[in-house]
Coordinates of C-alpha atoms in Angstrom, one line a residue:
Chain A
X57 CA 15.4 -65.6 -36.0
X58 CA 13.6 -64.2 -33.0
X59 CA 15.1 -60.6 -33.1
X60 CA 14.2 -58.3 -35.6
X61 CA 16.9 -57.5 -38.1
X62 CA 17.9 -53.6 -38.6
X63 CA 18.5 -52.5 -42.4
X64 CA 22.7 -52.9 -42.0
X65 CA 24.6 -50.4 -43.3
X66 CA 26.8 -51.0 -47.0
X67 CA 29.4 -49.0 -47.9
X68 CA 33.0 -48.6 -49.5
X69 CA 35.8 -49.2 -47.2
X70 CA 38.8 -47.8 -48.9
X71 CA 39.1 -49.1 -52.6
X72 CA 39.2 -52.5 -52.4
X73 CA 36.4 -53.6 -49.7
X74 CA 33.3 -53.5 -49.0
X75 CA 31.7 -53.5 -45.3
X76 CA 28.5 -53.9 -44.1
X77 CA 27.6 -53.2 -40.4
X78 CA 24.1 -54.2 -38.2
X79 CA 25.2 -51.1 -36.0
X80 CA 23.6 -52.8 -33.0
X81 CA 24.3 -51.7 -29.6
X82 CA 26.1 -54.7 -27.5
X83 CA 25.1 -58.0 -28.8
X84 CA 22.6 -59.0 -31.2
X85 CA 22.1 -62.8 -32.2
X86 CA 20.1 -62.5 -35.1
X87 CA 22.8 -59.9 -36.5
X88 CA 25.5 -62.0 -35.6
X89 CA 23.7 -64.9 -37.3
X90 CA 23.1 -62.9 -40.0
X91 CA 26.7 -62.2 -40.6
X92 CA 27.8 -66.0 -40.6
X93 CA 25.1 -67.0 -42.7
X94 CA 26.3 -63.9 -45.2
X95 CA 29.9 -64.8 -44.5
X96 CA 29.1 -68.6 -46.2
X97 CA 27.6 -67.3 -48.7
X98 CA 30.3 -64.6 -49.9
X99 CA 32.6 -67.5 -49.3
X100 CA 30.9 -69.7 -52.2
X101 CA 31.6 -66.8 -54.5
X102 CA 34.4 -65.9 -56.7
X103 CA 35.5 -62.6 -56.4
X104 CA 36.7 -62.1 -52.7
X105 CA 39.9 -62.6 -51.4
X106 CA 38.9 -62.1 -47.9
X107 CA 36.0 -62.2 -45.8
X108 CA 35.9 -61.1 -42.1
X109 CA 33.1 -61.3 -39.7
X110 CA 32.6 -59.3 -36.9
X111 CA 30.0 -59.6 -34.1
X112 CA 27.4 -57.3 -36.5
X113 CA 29.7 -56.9 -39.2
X114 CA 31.5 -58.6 -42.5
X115 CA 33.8 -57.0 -44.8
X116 CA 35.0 -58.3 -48.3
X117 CA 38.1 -57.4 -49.9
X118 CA 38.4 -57.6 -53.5
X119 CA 41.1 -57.1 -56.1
X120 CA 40.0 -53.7 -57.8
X121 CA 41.3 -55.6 -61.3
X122 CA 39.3 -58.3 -61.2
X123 CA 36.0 -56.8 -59.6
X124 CA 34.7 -52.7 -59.4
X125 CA 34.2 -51.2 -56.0
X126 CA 30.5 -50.6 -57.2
X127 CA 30.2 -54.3 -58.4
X128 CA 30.9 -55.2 -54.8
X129 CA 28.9 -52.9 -53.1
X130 CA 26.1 -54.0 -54.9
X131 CA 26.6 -57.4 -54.4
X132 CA 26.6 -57.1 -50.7
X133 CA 23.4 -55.1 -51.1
X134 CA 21.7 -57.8 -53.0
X135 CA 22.9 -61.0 -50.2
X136 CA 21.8 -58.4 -47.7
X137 CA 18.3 -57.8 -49.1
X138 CA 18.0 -61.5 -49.3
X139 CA 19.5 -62.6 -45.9
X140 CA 16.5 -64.6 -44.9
X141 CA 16.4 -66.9 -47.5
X142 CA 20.0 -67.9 -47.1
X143 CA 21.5 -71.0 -45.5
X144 CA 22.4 -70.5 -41.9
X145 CA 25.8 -71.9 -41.4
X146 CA 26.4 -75.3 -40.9
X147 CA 28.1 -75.9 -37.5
X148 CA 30.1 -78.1 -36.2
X149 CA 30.7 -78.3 -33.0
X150 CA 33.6 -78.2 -30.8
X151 CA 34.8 -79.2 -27.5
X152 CA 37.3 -77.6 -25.2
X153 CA 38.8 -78.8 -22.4
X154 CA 39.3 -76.2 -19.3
X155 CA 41.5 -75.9 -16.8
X156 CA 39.5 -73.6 -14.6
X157 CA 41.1 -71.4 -11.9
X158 CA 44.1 -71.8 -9.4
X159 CA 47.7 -70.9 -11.7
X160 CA 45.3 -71.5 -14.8
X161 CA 42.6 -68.3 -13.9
X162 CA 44.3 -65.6 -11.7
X163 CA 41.3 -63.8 -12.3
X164 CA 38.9 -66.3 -10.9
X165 CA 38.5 -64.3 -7.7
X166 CA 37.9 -61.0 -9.0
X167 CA 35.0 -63.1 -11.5
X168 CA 33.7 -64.8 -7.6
X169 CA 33.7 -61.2 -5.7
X170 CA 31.8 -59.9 -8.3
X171 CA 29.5 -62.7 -9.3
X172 CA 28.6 -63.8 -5.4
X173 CA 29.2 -67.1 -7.2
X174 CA 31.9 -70.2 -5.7
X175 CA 34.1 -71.1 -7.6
X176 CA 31.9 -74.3 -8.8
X177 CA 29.4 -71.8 -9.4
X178 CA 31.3 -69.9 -11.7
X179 CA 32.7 -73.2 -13.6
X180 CA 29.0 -74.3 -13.9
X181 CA 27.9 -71.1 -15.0
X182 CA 30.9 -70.7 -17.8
X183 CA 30.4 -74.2 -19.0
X184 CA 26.5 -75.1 -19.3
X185 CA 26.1 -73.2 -22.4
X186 CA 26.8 -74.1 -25.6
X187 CA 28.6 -71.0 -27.4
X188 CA 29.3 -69.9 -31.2
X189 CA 32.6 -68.7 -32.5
X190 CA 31.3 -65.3 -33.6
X191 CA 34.6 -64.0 -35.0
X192 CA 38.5 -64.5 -34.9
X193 CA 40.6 -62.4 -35.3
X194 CA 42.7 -59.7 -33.8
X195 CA 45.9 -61.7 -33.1
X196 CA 46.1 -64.8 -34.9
X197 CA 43.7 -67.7 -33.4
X198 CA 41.9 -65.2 -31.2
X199 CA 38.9 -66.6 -30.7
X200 CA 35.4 -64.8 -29.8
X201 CA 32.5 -66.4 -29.0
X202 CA 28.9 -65.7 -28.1
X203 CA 28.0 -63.3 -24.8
X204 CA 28.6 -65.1 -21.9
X205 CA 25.8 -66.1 -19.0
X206 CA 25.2 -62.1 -17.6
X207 CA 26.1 -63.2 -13.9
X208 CA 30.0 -63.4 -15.0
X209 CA 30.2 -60.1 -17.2
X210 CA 32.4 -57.8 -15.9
X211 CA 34.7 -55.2 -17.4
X212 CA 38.5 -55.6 -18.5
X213 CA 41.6 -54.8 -16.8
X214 CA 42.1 -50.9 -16.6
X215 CA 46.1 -51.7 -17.6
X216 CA 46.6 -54.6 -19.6
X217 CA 48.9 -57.2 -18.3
X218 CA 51.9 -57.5 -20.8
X219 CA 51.5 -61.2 -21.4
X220 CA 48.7 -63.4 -21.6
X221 CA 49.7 -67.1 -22.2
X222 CA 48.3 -69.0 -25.2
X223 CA 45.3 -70.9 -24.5
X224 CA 43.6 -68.3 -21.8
X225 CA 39.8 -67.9 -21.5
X226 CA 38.6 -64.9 -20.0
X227 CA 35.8 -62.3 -19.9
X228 CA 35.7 -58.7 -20.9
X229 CA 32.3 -57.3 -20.5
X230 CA 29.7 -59.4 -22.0
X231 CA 32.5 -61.0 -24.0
X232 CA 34.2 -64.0 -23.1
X233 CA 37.5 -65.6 -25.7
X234 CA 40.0 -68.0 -26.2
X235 CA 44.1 -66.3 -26.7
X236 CA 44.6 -67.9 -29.3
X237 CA 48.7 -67.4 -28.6
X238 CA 50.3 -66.0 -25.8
X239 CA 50.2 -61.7 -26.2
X240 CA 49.1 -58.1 -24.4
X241 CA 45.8 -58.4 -23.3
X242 CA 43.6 -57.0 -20.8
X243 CA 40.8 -59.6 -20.4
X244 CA 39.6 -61.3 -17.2
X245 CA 41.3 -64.9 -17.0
X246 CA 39.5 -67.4 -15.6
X247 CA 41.1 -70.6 -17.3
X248 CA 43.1 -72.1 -19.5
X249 CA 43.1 -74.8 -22.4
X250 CA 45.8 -77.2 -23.4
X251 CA 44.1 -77.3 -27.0
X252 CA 45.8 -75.4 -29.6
X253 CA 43.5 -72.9 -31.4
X254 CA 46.4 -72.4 -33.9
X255 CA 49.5 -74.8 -35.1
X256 CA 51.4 -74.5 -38.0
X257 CA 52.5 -78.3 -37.6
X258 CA 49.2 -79.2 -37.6
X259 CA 46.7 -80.3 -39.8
X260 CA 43.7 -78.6 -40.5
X261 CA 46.2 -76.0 -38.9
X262 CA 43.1 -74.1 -37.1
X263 CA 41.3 -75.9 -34.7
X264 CA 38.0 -73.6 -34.8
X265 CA 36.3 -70.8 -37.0
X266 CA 33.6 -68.5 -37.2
X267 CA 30.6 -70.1 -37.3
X268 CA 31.3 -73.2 -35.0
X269 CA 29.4 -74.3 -32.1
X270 CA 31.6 -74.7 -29.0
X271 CA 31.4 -76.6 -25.2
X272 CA 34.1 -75.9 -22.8
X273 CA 34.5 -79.2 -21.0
X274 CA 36.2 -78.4 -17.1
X275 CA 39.0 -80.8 -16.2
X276 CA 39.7 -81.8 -12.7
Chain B
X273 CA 74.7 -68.1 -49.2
X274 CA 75.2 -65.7 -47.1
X275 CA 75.7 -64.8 -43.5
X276 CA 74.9 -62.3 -40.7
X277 CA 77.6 -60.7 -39.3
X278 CA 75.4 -57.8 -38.2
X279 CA 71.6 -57.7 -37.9
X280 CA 70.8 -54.4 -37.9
X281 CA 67.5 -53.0 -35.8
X282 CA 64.8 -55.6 -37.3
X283 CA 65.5 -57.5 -40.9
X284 CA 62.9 -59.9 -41.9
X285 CA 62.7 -62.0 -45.2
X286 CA 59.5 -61.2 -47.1
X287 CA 57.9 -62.0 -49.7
X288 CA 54.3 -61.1 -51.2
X289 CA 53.0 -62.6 -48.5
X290 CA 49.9 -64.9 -47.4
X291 CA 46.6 -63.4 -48.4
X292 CA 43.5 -64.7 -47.7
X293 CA 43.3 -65.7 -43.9
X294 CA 42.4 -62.4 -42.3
X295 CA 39.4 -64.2 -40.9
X296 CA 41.1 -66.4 -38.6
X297 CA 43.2 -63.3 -37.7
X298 CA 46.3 -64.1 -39.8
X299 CA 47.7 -60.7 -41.7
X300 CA 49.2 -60.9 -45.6
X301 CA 52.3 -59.5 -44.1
X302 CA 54.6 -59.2 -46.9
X303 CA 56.9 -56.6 -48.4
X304 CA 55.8 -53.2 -46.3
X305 CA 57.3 -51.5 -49.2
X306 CA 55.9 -53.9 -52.1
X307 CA 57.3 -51.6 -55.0
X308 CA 60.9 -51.3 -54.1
X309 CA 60.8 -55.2 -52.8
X310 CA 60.1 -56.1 -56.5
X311 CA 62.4 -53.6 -57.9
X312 CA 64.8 -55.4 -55.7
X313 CA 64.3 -58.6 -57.4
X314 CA 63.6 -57.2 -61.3
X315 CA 67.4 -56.1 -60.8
X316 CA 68.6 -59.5 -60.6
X317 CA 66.5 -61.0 -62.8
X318 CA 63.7 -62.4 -60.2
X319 CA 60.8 -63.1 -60.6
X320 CA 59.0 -59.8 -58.6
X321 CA 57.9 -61.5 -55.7
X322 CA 60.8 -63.7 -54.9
X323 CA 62.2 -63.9 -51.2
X324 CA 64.0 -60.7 -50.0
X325 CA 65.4 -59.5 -47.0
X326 CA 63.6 -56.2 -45.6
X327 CA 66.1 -53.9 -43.4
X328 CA 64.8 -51.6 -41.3
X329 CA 66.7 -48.2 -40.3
X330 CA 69.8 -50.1 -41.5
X331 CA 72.7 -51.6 -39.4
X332 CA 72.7 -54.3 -41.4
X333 CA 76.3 -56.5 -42.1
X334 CA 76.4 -59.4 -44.0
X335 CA 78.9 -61.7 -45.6
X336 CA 78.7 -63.1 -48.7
X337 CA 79.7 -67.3 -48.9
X338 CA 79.3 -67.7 -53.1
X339 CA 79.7 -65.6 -56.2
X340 CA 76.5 -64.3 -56.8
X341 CA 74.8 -60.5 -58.0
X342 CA 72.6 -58.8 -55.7
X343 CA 71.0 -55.6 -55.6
X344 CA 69.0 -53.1 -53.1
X345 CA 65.8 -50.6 -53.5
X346 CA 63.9 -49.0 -51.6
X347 CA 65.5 -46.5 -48.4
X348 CA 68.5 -44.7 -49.3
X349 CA 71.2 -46.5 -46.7
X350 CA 74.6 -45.6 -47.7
X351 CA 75.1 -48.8 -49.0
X352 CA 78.7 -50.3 -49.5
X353 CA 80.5 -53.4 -50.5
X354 CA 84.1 -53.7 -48.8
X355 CA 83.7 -49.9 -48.5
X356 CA 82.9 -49.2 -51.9
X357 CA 79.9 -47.3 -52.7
X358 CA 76.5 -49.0 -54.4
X359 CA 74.0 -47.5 -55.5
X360 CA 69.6 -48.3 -55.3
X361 CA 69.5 -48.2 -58.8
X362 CA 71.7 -50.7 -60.3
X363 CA 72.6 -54.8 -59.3
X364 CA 76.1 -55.6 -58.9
X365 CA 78.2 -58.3 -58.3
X366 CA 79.8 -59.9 -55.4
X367 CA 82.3 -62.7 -54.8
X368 CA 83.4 -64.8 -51.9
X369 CA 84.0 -63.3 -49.1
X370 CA 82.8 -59.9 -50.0
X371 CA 81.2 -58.0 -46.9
X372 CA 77.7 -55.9 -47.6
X373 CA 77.2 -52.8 -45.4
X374 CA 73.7 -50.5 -45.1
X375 CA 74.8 -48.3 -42.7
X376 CA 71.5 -46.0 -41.2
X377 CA 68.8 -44.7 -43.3
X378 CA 69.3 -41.3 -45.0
X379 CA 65.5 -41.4 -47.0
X380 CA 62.7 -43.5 -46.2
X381 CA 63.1 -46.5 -43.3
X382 CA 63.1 -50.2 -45.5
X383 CA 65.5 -51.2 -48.2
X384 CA 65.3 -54.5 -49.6
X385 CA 68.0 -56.7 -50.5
X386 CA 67.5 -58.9 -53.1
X387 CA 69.9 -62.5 -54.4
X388 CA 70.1 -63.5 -57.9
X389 CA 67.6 -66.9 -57.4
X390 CA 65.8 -65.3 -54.3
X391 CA 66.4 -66.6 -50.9
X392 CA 65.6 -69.8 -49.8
X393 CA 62.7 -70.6 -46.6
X394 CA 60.2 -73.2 -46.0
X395 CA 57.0 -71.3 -46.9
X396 CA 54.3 -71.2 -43.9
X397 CA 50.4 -71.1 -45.4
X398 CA 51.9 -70.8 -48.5
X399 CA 54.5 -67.7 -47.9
X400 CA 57.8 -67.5 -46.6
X401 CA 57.3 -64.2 -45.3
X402 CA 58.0 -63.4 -41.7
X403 CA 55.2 -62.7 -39.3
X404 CA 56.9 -62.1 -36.0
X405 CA 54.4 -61.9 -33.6
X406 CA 52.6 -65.5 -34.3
X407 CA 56.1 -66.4 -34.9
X408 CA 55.1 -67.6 -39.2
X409 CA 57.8 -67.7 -42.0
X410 CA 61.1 -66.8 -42.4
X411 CA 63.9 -68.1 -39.8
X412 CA 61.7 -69.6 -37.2
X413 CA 59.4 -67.1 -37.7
X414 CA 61.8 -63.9 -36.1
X415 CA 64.3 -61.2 -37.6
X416 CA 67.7 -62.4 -38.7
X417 CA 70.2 -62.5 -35.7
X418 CA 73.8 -62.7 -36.1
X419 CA 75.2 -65.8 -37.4
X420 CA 72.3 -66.9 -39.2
X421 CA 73.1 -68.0 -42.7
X422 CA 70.9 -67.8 -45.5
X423 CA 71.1 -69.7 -48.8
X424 CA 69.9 -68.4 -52.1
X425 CA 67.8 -70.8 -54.2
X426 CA 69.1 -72.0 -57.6
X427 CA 70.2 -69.5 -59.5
X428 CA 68.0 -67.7 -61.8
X429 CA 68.7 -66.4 -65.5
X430 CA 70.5 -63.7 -65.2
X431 CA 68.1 -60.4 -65.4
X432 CA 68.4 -56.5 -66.5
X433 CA 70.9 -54.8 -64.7
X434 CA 68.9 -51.4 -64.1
X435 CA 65.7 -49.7 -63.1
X436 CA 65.3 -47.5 -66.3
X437 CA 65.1 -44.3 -64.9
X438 CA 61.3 -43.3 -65.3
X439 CA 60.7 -46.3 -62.9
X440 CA 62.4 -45.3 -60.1
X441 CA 60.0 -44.5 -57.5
X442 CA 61.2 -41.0 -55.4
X443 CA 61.6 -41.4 -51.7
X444 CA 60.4 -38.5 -49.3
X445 CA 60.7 -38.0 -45.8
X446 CA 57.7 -36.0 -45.9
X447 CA 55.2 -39.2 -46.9
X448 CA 52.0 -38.2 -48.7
X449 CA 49.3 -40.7 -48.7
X450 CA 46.0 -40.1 -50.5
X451 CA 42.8 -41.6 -48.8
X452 CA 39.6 -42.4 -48.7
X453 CA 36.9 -41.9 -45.8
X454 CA 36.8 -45.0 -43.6
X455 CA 33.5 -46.4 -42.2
X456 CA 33.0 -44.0 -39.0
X457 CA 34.4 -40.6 -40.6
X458 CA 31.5 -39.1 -40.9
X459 CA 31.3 -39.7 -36.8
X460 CA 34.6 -38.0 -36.3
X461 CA 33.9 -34.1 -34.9
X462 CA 34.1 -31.1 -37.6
X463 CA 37.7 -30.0 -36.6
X464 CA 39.2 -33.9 -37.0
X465 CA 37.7 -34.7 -40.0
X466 CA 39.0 -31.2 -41.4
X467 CA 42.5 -31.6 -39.7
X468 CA 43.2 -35.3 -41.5
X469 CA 43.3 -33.4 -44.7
X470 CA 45.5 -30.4 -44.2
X471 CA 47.6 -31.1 -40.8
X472 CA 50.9 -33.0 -41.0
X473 CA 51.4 -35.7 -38.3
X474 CA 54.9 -37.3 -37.3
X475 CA 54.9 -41.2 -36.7
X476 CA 56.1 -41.6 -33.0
X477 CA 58.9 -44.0 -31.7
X478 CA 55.7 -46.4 -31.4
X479 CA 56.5 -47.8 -35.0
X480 CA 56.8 -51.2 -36.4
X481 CA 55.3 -53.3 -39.2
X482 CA 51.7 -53.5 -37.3
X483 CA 50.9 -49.8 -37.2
X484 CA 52.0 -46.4 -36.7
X485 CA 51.2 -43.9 -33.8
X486 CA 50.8 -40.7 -34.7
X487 CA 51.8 -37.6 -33.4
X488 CA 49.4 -34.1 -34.2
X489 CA 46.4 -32.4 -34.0
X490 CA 43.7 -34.8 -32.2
X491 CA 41.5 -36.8 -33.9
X492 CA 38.7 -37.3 -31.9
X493 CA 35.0 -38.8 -32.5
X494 CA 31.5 -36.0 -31.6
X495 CA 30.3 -38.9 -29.8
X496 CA 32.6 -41.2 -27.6
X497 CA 30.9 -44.6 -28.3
X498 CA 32.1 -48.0 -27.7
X499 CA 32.4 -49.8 -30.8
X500 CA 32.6 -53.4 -31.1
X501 CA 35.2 -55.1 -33.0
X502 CA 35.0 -55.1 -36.8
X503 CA 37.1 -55.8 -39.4
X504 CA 40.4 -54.1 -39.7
X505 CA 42.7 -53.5 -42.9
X506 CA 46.5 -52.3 -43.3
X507 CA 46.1 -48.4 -44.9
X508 CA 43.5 -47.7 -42.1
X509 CA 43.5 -45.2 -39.7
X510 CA 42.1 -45.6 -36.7
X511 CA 40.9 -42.8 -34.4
X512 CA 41.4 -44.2 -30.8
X513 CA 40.1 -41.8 -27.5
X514 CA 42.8 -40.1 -26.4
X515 CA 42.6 -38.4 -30.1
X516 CA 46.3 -40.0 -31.1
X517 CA 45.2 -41.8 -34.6
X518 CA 47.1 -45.3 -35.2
X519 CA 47.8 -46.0 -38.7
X520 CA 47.4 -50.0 -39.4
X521 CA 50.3 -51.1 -41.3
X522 CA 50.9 -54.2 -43.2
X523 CA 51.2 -56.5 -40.1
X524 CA 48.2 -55.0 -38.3
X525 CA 45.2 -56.1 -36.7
X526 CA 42.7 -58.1 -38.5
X527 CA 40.5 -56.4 -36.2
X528 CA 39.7 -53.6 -33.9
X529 CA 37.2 -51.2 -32.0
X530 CA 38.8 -47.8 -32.8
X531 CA 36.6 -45.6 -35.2
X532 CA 38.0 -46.2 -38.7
X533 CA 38.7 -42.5 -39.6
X534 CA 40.7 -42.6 -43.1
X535 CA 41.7 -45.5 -45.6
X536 CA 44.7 -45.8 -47.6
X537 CA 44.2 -46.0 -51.4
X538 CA 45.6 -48.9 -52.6
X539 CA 48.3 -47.7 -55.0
X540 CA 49.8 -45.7 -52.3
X541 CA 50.0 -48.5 -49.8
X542 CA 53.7 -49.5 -51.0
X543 CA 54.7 -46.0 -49.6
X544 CA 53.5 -46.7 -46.2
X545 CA 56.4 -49.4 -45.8
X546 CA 58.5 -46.1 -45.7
X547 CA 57.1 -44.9 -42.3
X548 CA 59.1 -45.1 -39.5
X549 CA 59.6 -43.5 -36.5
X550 CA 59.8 -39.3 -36.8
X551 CA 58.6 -39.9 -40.3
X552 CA 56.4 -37.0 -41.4
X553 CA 53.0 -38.1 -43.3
X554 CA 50.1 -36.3 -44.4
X555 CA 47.0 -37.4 -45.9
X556 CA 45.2 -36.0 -49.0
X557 CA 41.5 -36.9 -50.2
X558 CA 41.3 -38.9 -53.2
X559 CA 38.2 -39.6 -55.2
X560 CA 37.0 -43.0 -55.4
X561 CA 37.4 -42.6 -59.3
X562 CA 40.9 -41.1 -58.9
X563 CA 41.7 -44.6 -56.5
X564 CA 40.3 -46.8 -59.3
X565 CA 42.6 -44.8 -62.1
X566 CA 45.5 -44.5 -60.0
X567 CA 45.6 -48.0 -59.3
X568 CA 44.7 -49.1 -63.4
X569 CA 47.8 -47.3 -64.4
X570 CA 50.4 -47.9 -61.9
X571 CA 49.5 -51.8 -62.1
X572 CA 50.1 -51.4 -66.3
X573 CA 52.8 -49.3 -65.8
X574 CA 54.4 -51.4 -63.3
X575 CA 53.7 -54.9 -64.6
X576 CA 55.3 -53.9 -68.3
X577 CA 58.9 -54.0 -65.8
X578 CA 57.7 -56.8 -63.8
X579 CA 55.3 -59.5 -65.0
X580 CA 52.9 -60.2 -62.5
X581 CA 53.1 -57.1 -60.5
X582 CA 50.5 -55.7 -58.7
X583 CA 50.1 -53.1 -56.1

């Protein structure tokens, strides 16, 4: 890891989880790392019935029945003290298809205007890096990934358009996600994916999670 | 079988919903109002956590197609079968033909409806409970609409009749929840962090099975700081800036960037089902022993009625 770690923060959250929080400012790698590799672990164990990572962040919810609030606390103190000797996560990764632009991105102007970039600029820019799935969540399928290259930040919509269509890729700040379906969102859209983060009909029914390396490959 | 002659404001069919997938942003969902739901069933001889309908506010008409018992719990709805009067507290019978009113709600917001064999759905992630926003569970994944016919699964053995009297939960509309401090309380200003424990707030219009806004003094953090998104659970209240705290209900968010201010003890999360708009609530501090206690006994109590059952 080439960024130092800060000491996270462990406490109860509510009765039945546990949270522990990096408390960095913006993004950290190593934290978000950190997280993953905590979140496989946790994972291995009995105990939990769900755990969520965040960008610096992982919570564990337990049923107060089976397992004591103080039990779980101190488990995620022990993983945490130990977080360099654990496995980082084993990635697969994943490749997504873009329609950049035109109908697809009706924010790709705003993104050009404020990167100086063409449009091929921004594309190349967006999609030379490899990014990880940091976190889902939010709405179901939501997917956020890893900051993306600092010439395309730039900050959300002040009002949220009403609907965003499934499939969307946009930017908000450093951020940049995939919609995983169509809802409210105020995020910069720059393109859009055919592939289906989230289907019921389907089998595995999610196509990515946290953890996962991913490409965005631009279609013509 | 029945059918939907009226629909009533939203009526979903829930069950105890699909834990576990919170980390690809997937709620439990479920019951809002988890007790009454399985009271519901007990009545009619279910097992607790059998497929129910959940009406909300009321307005809700159906016919029934078969000979069958059924029974409600939960919001006080001036409930009537061909105009006669039934009552929360006992299951009754219905024929063929037989029309099933809940008129609007008098105490609390959901009452649940449950069929002698429990509805029948095709379960989505291993729930048939409905999740309307990611369209999951129920009929195609929305609330019932007029005309949509449900069928109730073989029957069941025919269960006790009543909810013996010491078991009847007691409905507000003044809703007291106790809690716990969330993750950035201790970031909240003096004032907030004293006014979550003695202020009243009202639940606004803004009220569905994903949250709650509130309505009351502000709630405000010392510092404004951009957080970024962490994990989210239903009971929490979050403190957004403009001071108007959202309390995350059981479809909510799996996560959020709002400061987390309070969380909802478990045993008292079957009473948040009972929010809905003008709803007054008010939160009270509980000790994390008192949560762990609370919780102990209702589940023993609880479970002696219903096998199984867990808060």
């Amino acid at each position: 890891m080439s960024q130092s770690l800060p000491t996270p923060k462990i406490q109860p959250y509510g009765d039945a989880a546990v949270l522990l929080s990096y408390g960095v400012e913006g993004f950290s790698d190593a934290a978000s790392q950190a997280v993953l590799s905590l979140s496989q672990h946790f994972k291995a164990q009995s105990g939990w019935t769900d755990i969520v990572c965040g960008y610096d962040s992982i919570m564990g919810t337990f049923d107060p029945q089976v397992m004591r609030l103080g039990a779980a606390v101190n488990r995620f103190q022990l993983a945490a003290q130990s977080v360099d000797t654990l496995d980082s996560i084993a990635a697969v990764t994943v490749d997504i298809p873009v329609h950049y632009g035109s109908e697809h991105g009706p924010d790709m102007n705003a993104i050009m205007d404020a990167s100086g970039l063409s449009e091929a600029g921004v594309i190349d820019a967006h999609a030379a890096q490899t990014y990880r799935v940091c976190m889902m969540g939010f709405v179901p399928g939501f997917t956020f990934l890893s900051p993306a290259p600092k010439a395309l930040h730039h900050p959300r919509h002040d009002t949220p358009r009403l609907s965003v269509p499934a499939g969307s890729i946009g930017i908000a700040g450093w951020q940049t996600g995939i919609y995983g379906l169509s809802s409210p969102g105020g995020w910069q859209i720059i393109g859009r994916t055919e592939a289906s983060i989230f289907d019921i009909n389907r089998s595995p029914i999610f196509l990515l999670k946290a953890g996962d390396n991913l490409r965005f490959v631009p279609q013509r | 079988m029945i059918e939907v002659l009226q629909s009533g404001s939203s009526t979903t069919l829930q069950d105890a919903g699909r834990p576990g997938h919170r980390d690809r942003g997937i709620p439990a969902s479920g019951a809002a109002d988890r007790l009454s739901f399985g009271l519901a069933n007990f009545m009619v001889g279910n097992d607790w956590d059998a497929p129910a309908l959940e009406c909300t506010l009321g307005g809700l008409h159906l016919r029934v197609l078969d000979d069958t018992v059924m029974a409600i719990a939960g919001a006080e709805m001036w409930a009537q079968v061909n105009g006669q009067n039934v009552t929360n507290f006992t299951s009754f019978p219905v024929t063929k033909g037989d029309i099933l009113t809940l008129s609007f709600a008098r105490k609390g917001v959901r009452a649940y409806i449950a069929i002698k064999g429990g509805f029948r759905a095709a379960p989505v992630m291993g729930s048939v409970s409905t999740y309307t926003l990611a369209g999951l569970g129920g009929i195609e994944g929305r609330a019932l609409r007029i005309g949509d016919r449900l069928e109730a699964s073989v029957k069941g053995t025919s269960g006790p009749q009543k909810i013996p009297p010491g078991y009847r939960p007691y409905l507000s509309n003044h809703v007291i929840l106790r809690a716990r401090p969330g993750p950035e309380f201790d970031a909240l200003t003096a004032d907030s962090r004293r006014h979550l424990f003695i202020s009243p707030f009202f639940a606004t219009p803004q009220t569905d099975r994903m949250g709650a806004r509130l309505r009351g003094d502000k709630i405000v953090m010392s510092r404004p700081s951009s957080m970024v998104s962490s994990p989210l659970l239903p009971g929490t209240l979050q403190a957004p800036p403009d001071g108007q705290p959202i309390l995350a209900l059981v479809d909510g968010h799996c996560t959020g960037g709002y400061a987390r201010a309070l969380q909802v003890i478990r045993a008292d999360h079957w009473l948040m089902g009972q929010i809905g708009p003008e709803t007054q609530l008010s939160f009270r501090r509980a000790m994390d022993v008192e949560a762990a206690n609370v919780l102990h006994y209702r589940n023993a109590f609880y479970s002696r009625l219903m096998p199984g059952f867990k808060f």
